[in-house]
GROMACS .gro file of C-alpha atoms in nm:
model
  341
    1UNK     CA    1   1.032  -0.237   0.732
    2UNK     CA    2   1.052  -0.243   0.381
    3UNK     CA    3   1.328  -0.133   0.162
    4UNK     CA    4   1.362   0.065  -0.114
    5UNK     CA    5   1.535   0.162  -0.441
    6UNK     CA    6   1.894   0.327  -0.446
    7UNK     CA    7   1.754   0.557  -0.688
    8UNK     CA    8   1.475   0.608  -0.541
    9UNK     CA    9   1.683   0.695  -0.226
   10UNK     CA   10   1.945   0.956  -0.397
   11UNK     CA   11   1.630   1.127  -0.578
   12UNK     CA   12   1.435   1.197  -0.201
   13UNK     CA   13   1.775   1.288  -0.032
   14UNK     CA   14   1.898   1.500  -0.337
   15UNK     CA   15   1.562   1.688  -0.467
   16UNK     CA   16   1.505   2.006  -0.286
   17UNK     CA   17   1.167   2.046  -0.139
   18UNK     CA   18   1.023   2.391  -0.183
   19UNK     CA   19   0.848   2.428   0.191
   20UNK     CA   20   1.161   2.333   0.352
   21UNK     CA   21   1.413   2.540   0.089
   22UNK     CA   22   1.162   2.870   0.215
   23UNK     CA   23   1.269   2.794   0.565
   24UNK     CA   24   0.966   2.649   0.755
   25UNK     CA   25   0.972   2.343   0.940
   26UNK     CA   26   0.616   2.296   1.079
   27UNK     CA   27   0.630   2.004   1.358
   28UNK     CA   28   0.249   1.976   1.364
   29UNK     CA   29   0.036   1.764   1.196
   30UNK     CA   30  -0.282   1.897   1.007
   31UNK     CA   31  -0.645   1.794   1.138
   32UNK     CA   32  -0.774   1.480   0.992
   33UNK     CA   33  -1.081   1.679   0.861
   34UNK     CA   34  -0.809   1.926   0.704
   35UNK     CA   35  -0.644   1.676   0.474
   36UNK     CA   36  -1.030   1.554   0.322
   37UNK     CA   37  -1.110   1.337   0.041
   38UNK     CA   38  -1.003   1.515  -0.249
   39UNK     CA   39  -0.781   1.298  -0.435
   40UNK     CA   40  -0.961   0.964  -0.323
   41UNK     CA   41  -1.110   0.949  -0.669
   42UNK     CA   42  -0.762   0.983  -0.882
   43UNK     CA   43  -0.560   0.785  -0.569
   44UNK     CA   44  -0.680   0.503  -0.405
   45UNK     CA   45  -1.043   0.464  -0.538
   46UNK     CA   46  -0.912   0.524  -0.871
   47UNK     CA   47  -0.715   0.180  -0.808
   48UNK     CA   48  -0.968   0.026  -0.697
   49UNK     CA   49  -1.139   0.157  -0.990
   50UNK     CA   50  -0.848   0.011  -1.209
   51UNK     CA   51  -0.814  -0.337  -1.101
   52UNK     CA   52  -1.089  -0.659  -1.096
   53UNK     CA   53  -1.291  -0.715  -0.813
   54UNK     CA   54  -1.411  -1.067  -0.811
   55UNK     CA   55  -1.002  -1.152  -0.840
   56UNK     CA   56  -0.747  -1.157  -0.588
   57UNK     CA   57  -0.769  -0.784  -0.519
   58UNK     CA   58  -1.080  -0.865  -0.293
   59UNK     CA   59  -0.812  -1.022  -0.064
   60UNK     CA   60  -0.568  -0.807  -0.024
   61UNK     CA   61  -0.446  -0.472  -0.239
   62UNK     CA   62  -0.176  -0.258  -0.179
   63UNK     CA   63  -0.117   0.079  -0.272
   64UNK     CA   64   0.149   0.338  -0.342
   65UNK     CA   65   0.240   0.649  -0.496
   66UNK     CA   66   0.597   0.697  -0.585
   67UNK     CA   67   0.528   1.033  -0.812
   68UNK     CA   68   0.373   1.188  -0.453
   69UNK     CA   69   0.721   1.116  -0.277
   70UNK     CA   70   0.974   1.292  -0.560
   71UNK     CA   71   0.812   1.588  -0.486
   72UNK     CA   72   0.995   1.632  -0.124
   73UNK     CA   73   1.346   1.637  -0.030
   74UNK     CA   74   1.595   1.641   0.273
   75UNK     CA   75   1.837   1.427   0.417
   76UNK     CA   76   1.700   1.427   0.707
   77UNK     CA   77   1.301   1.447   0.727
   78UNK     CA   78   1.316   1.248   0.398
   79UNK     CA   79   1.489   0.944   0.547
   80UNK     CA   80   1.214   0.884   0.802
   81UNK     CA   81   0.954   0.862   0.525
   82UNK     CA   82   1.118   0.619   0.314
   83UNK     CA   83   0.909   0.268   0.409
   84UNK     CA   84   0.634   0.465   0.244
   85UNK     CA   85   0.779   0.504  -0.070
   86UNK     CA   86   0.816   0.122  -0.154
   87UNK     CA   87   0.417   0.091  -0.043
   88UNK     CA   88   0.227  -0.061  -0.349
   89UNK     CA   89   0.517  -0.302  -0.486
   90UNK     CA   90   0.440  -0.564  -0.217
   91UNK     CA   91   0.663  -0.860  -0.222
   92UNK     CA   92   0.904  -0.670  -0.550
   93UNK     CA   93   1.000  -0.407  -0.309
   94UNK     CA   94   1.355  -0.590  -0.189
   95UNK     CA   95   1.443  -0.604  -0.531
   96UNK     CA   96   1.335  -0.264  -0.607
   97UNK     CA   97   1.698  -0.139  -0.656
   98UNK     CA   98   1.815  -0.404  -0.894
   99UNK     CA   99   1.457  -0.417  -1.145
  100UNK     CA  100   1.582  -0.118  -1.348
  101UNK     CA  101   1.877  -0.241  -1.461
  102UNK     CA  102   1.746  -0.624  -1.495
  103UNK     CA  103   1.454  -0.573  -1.645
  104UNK     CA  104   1.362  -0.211  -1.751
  105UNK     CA  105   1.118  -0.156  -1.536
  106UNK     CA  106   1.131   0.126  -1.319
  107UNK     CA  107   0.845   0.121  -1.030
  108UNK     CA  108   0.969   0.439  -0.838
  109UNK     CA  109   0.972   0.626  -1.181
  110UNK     CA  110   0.609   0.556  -1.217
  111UNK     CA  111   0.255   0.775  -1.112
  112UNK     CA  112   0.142   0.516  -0.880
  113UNK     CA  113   0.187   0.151  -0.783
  114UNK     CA  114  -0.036  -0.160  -0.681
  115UNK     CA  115   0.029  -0.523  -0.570
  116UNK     CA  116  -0.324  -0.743  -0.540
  117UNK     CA  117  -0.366  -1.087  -0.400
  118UNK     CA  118  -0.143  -1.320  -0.166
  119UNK     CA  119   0.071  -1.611  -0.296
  120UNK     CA  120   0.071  -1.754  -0.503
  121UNK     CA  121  -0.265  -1.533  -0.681
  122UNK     CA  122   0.018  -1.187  -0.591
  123UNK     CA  123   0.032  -0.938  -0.948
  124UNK     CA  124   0.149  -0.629  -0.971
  125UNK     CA  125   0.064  -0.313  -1.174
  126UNK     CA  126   0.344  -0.022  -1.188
  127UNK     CA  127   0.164   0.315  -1.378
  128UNK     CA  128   0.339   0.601  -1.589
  129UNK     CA  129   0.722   0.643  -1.569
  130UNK     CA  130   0.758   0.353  -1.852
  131UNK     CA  131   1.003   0.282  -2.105
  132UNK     CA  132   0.831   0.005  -2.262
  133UNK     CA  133   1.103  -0.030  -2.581
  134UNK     CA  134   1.334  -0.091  -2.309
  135UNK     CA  135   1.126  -0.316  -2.073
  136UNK     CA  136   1.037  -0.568  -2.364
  137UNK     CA  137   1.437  -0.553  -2.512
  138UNK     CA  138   1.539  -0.638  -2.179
  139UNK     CA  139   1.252  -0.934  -2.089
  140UNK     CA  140   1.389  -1.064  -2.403
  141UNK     CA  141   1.747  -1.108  -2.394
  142UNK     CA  142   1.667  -1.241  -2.080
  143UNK     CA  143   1.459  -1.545  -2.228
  144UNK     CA  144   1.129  -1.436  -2.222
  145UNK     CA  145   0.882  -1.511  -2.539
  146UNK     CA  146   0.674  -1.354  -2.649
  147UNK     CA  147   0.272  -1.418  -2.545
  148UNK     CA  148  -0.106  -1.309  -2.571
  149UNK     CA  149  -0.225  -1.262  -2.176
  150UNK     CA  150  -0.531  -1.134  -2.125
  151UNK     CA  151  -0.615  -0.959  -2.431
  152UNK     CA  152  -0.307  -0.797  -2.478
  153UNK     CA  153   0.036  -0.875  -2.561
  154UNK     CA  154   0.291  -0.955  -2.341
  155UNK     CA  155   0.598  -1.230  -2.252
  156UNK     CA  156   0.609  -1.517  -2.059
  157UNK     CA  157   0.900  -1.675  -1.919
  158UNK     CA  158   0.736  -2.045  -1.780
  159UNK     CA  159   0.436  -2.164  -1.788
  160UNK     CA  160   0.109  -2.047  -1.526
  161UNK     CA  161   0.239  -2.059  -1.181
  162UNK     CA  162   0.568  -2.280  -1.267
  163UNK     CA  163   0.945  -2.136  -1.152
  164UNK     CA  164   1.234  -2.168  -1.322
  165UNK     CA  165   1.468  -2.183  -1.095
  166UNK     CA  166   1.765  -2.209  -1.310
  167UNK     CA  167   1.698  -1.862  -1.426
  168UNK     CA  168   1.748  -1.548  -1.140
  169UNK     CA  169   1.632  -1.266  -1.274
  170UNK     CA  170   1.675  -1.048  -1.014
  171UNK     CA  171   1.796  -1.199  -0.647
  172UNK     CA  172   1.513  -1.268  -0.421
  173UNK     CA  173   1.266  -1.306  -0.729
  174UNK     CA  174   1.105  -1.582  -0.788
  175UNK     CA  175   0.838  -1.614  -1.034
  176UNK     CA  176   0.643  -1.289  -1.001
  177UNK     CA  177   0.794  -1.143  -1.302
  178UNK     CA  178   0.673  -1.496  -1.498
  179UNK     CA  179   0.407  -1.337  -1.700
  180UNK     CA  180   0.436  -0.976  -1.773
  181UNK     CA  181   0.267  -0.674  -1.980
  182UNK     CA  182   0.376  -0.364  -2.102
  183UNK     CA  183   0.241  -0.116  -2.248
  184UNK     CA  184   0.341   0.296  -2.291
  185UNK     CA  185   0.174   0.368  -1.934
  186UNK     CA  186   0.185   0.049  -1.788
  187UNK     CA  187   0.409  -0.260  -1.649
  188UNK     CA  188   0.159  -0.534  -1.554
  189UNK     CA  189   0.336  -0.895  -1.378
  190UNK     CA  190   0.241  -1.180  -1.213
  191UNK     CA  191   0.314  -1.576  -1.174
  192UNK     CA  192   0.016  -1.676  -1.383
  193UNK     CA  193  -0.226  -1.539  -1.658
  194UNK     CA  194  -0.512  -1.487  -1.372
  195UNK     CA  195  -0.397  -1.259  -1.172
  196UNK     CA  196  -0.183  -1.067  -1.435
  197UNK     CA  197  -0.574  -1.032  -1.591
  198UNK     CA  198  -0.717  -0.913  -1.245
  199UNK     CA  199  -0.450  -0.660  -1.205
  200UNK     CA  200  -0.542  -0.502  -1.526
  201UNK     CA  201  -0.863  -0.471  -1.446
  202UNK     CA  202  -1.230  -0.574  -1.596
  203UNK     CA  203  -1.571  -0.522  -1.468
  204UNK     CA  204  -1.701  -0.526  -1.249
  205UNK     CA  205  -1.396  -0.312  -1.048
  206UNK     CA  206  -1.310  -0.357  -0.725
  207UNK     CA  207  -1.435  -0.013  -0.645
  208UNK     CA  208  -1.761  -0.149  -0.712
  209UNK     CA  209  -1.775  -0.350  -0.420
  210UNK     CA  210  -1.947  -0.181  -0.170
  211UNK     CA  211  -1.733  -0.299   0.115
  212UNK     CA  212  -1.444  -0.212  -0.044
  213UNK     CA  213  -1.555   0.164  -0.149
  214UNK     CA  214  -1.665   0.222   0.181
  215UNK     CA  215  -1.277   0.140   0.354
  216UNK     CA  216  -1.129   0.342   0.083
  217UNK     CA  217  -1.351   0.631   0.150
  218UNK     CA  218  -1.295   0.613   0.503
  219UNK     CA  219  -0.905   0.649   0.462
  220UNK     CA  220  -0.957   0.954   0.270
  221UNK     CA  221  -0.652   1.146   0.111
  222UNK     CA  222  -0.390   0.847   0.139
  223UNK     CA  223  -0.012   0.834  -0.005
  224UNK     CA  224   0.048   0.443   0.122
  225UNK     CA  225  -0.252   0.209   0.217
  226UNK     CA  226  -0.357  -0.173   0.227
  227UNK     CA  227  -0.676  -0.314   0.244
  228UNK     CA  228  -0.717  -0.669   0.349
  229UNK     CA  229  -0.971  -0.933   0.463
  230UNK     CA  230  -0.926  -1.107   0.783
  231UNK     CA  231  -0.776  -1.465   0.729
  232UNK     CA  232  -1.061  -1.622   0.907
  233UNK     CA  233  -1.442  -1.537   0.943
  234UNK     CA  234  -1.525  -1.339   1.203
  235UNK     CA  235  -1.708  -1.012   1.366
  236UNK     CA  236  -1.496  -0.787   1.087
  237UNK     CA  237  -1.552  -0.788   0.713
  238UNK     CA  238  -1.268  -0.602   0.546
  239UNK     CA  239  -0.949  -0.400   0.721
  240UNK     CA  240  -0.774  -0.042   0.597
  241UNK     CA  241  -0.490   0.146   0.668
  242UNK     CA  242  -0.290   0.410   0.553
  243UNK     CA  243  -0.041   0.717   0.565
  244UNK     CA  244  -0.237   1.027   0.514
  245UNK     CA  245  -0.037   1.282   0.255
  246UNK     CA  246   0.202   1.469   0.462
  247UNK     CA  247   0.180   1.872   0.362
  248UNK     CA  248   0.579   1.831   0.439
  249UNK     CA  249   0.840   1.623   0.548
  250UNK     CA  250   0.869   1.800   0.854
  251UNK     CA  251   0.499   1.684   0.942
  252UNK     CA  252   0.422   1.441   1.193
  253UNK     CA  253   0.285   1.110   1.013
  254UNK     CA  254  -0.067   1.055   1.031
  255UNK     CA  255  -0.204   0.673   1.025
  256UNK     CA  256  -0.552   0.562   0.973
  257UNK     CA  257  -0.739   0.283   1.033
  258UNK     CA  258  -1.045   0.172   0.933
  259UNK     CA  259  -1.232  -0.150   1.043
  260UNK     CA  260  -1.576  -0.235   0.846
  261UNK     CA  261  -1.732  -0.480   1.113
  262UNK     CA  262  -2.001  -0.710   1.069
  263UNK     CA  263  -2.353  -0.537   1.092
  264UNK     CA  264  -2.432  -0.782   1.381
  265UNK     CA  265  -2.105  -0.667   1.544
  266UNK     CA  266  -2.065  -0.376   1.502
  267UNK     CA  267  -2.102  -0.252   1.876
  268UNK     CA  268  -1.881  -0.470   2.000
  269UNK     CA  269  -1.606  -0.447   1.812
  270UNK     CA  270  -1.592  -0.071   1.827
  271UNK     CA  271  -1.608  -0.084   2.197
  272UNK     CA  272  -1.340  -0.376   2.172
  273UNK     CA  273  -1.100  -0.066   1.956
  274UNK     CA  274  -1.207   0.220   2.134
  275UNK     CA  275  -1.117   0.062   2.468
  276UNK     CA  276  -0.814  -0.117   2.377
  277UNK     CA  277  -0.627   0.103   2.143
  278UNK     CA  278  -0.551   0.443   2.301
  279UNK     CA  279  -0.210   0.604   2.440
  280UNK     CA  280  -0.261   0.428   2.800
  281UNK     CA  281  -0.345   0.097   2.661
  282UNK     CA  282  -0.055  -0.170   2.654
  283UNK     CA  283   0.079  -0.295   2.270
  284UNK     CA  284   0.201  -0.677   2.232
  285UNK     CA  285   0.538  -0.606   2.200
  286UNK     CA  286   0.518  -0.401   2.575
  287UNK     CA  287   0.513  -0.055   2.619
  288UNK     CA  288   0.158   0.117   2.514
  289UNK     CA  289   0.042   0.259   2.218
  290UNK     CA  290   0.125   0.626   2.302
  291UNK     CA  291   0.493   0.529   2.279
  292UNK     CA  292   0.382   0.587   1.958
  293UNK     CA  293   0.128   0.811   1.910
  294UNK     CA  294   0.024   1.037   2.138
  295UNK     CA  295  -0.318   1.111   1.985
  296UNK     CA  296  -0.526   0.873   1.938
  297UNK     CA  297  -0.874   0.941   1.819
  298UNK     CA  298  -1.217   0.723   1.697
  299UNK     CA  299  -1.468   0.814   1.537
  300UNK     CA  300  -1.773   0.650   1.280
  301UNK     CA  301  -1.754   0.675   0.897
  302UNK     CA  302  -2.070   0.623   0.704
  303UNK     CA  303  -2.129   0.550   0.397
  304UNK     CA  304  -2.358   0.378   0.162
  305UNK     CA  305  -2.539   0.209   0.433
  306UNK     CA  306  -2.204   0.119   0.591
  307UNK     CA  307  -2.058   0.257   0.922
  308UNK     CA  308  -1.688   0.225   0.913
  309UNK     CA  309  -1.488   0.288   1.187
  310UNK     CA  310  -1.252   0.479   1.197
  311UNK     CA  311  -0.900   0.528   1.434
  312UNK     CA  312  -0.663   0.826   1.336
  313UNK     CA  313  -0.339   0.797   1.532
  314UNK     CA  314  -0.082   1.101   1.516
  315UNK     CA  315   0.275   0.932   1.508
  316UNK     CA  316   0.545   1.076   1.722
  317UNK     CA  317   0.889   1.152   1.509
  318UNK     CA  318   1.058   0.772   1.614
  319UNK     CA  319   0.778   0.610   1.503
  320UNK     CA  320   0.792   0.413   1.202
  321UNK     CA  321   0.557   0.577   0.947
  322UNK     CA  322   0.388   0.282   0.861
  323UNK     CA  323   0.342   0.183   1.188
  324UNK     CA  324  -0.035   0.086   1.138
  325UNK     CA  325   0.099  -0.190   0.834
  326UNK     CA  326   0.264  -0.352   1.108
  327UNK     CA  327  -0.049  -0.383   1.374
  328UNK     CA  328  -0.241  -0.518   1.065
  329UNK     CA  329   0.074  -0.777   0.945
  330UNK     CA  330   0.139  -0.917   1.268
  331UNK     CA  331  -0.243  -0.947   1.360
  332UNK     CA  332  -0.220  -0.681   1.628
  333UNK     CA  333  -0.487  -0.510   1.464
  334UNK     CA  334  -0.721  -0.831   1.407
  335UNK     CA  335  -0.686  -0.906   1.810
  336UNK     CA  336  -0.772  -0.546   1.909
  337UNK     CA  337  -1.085  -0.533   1.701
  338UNK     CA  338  -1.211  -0.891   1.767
  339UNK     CA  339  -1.443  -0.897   2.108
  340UNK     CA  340  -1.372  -1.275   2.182
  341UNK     CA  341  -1.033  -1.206   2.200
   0.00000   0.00000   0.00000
């Protein structure tokens, strides 16, 4: 489970949140259907839309809307929700508490997050909520010089892909702050000028790929999500999940996954996840899945030629909200989906 910022923290158990303040405390989640597409353009495809897509992104991106989260409240409700709320700063999200007053930057301020890429190709883009007079006073006292990456102008604190180790800027950093951009809207970092480029974006975008479009589209109306390829080839192309927007914090969490197979595969590996991920079926850890969710639906997602599918699992109130990151971390989700297996 990831952690998150003390500020970050006080602001969801502090801010009031107008549904709950009126009095009602619905326990039921909306339909799938109900919660749509709307915002896919502006939230998650409009990442995709924002970052490079023959970079690392392809390989892994990870996605997060702090500005969606201040809006609730409750010390409650708000607790359970809070592993969603560091989604989209990927490996920076330990240190979450400490970047403000280190470095300036200030993630859960910010419209949205995204982390691309796995070590050592990881960046990190951090969107609105930026002080940049502040960030760059701050990289500098703290060594950093200054540096043209990727057409704009930013500091560097070693060179591509080296650490310092002599220098801690924040504990539990390493060198994922080494090259770093700001700008009024924007925080850009990363260990090297590559993938600092990538998560800044160029053509063609990552929501250009057609793969990738197509597993956005299927998660629909997301707060949290991560798309990922499998680590080796195999009957499935890309992976997605996500936490679909809560209307309240009183809301049961609603998970998605979707699975882009293979075209010559496709049959088999959605009989492989319709058969082996529903309440009565047993997880890896023991117990079954409906110790988590009690509904458990599938269903098919085309688009562009693609046919995503598509599992929507309503979480029970103990479950962790993310529980879907953890079935695709720990390879859960890979063995489920994977006919051979």
């Amino acid at each position: 489970m990831r952690r998150v910022g003390v500020a970050l923290v006080a602001l969801l158990v502090l801010t009031g949140c107008a549904r709950e303040a009126a009095g009602e405390r619905p326990q039921a989640a909306p339909s799938p259907s109900a919660s749509g597409t709307s915002d896919a353009r502006s939230g998650l495809l409009g990442a995709l839309a924002d970052v490079s897509g023959g970079g690392p992104a392809a390989a892994y991106l990870e996605y997060g809307e702090p500005a969606w989260w201040r809006r609730f409240g409750g010390s409650g409700d708000g607790r359970r929700w809070l592993p969603a709320v560091g989604s989209g700063l990927g490996s920076l999200a330990h240190a979450a508490a400490a970047l403000p007053k280190a470095t300036g930057m200030t993630p859960e301020a910010g419209k949205r997050a995204i982390a691309i890429g796995v070590p050592p190709q990881q960046a990190f883009r951090f969107d609105g909520g930026v002080d940049a007079g502040a960030v760059r006073a701050k990289l500098a006292a703290l060594g950093a010089k200054p540096d043209r990456l990727g057409g704009h102008d930013g500091f560097s604190f070693a060179p591509d892909g080296e650490m310092d180790l002599s220098r801690t800027i924040v504990p539990g950093v390493t060198n994922q702050l080494n090259k770093v951009v700001v700008t009024d809207t924007m925080v850009a970092t990363a260990s090297a000028t590559g993938p600092l480029g990538a998560v800044m974006g160029s053509e063609p975008s990552l929501a250009d790929s057609p793969d990738h479009a197509a597993v956005a589209a299927c998660l629909g109306d997301v707060a949290a999500a991560t798309l990922m390829t499998p680590a080796t080839p195999g009957p499935v192309t890309l992976y997605g999940v996500g936490l679909r927007r809560p209307a309240g914090l009183a809301y049961r969490a609603v998970n998605i996954i979707c699975v882009l197979p293979s075209a010559s595969a496709a049959t088999e590996v959605e009989q492989s996840l319709t058969t082996r991920l529903t309440p009565t079926a047993s997880t890896h850890n023991g117990g079954t899945y409906g110790d988590y969710a009690a509904e458990i639906t599938h269903d098919r997602v085309p688009t562009d030629g693609r046919t995503v599918l598509r599992t929507v699992l309503t979480l029970n109130d103990k479950a962790d909200v993310l529980f879907v990151n953890r079935l695709l971390y720990q390879g859960e989700l890979e063995a489920l989906s994977n006919p051979s297996r």
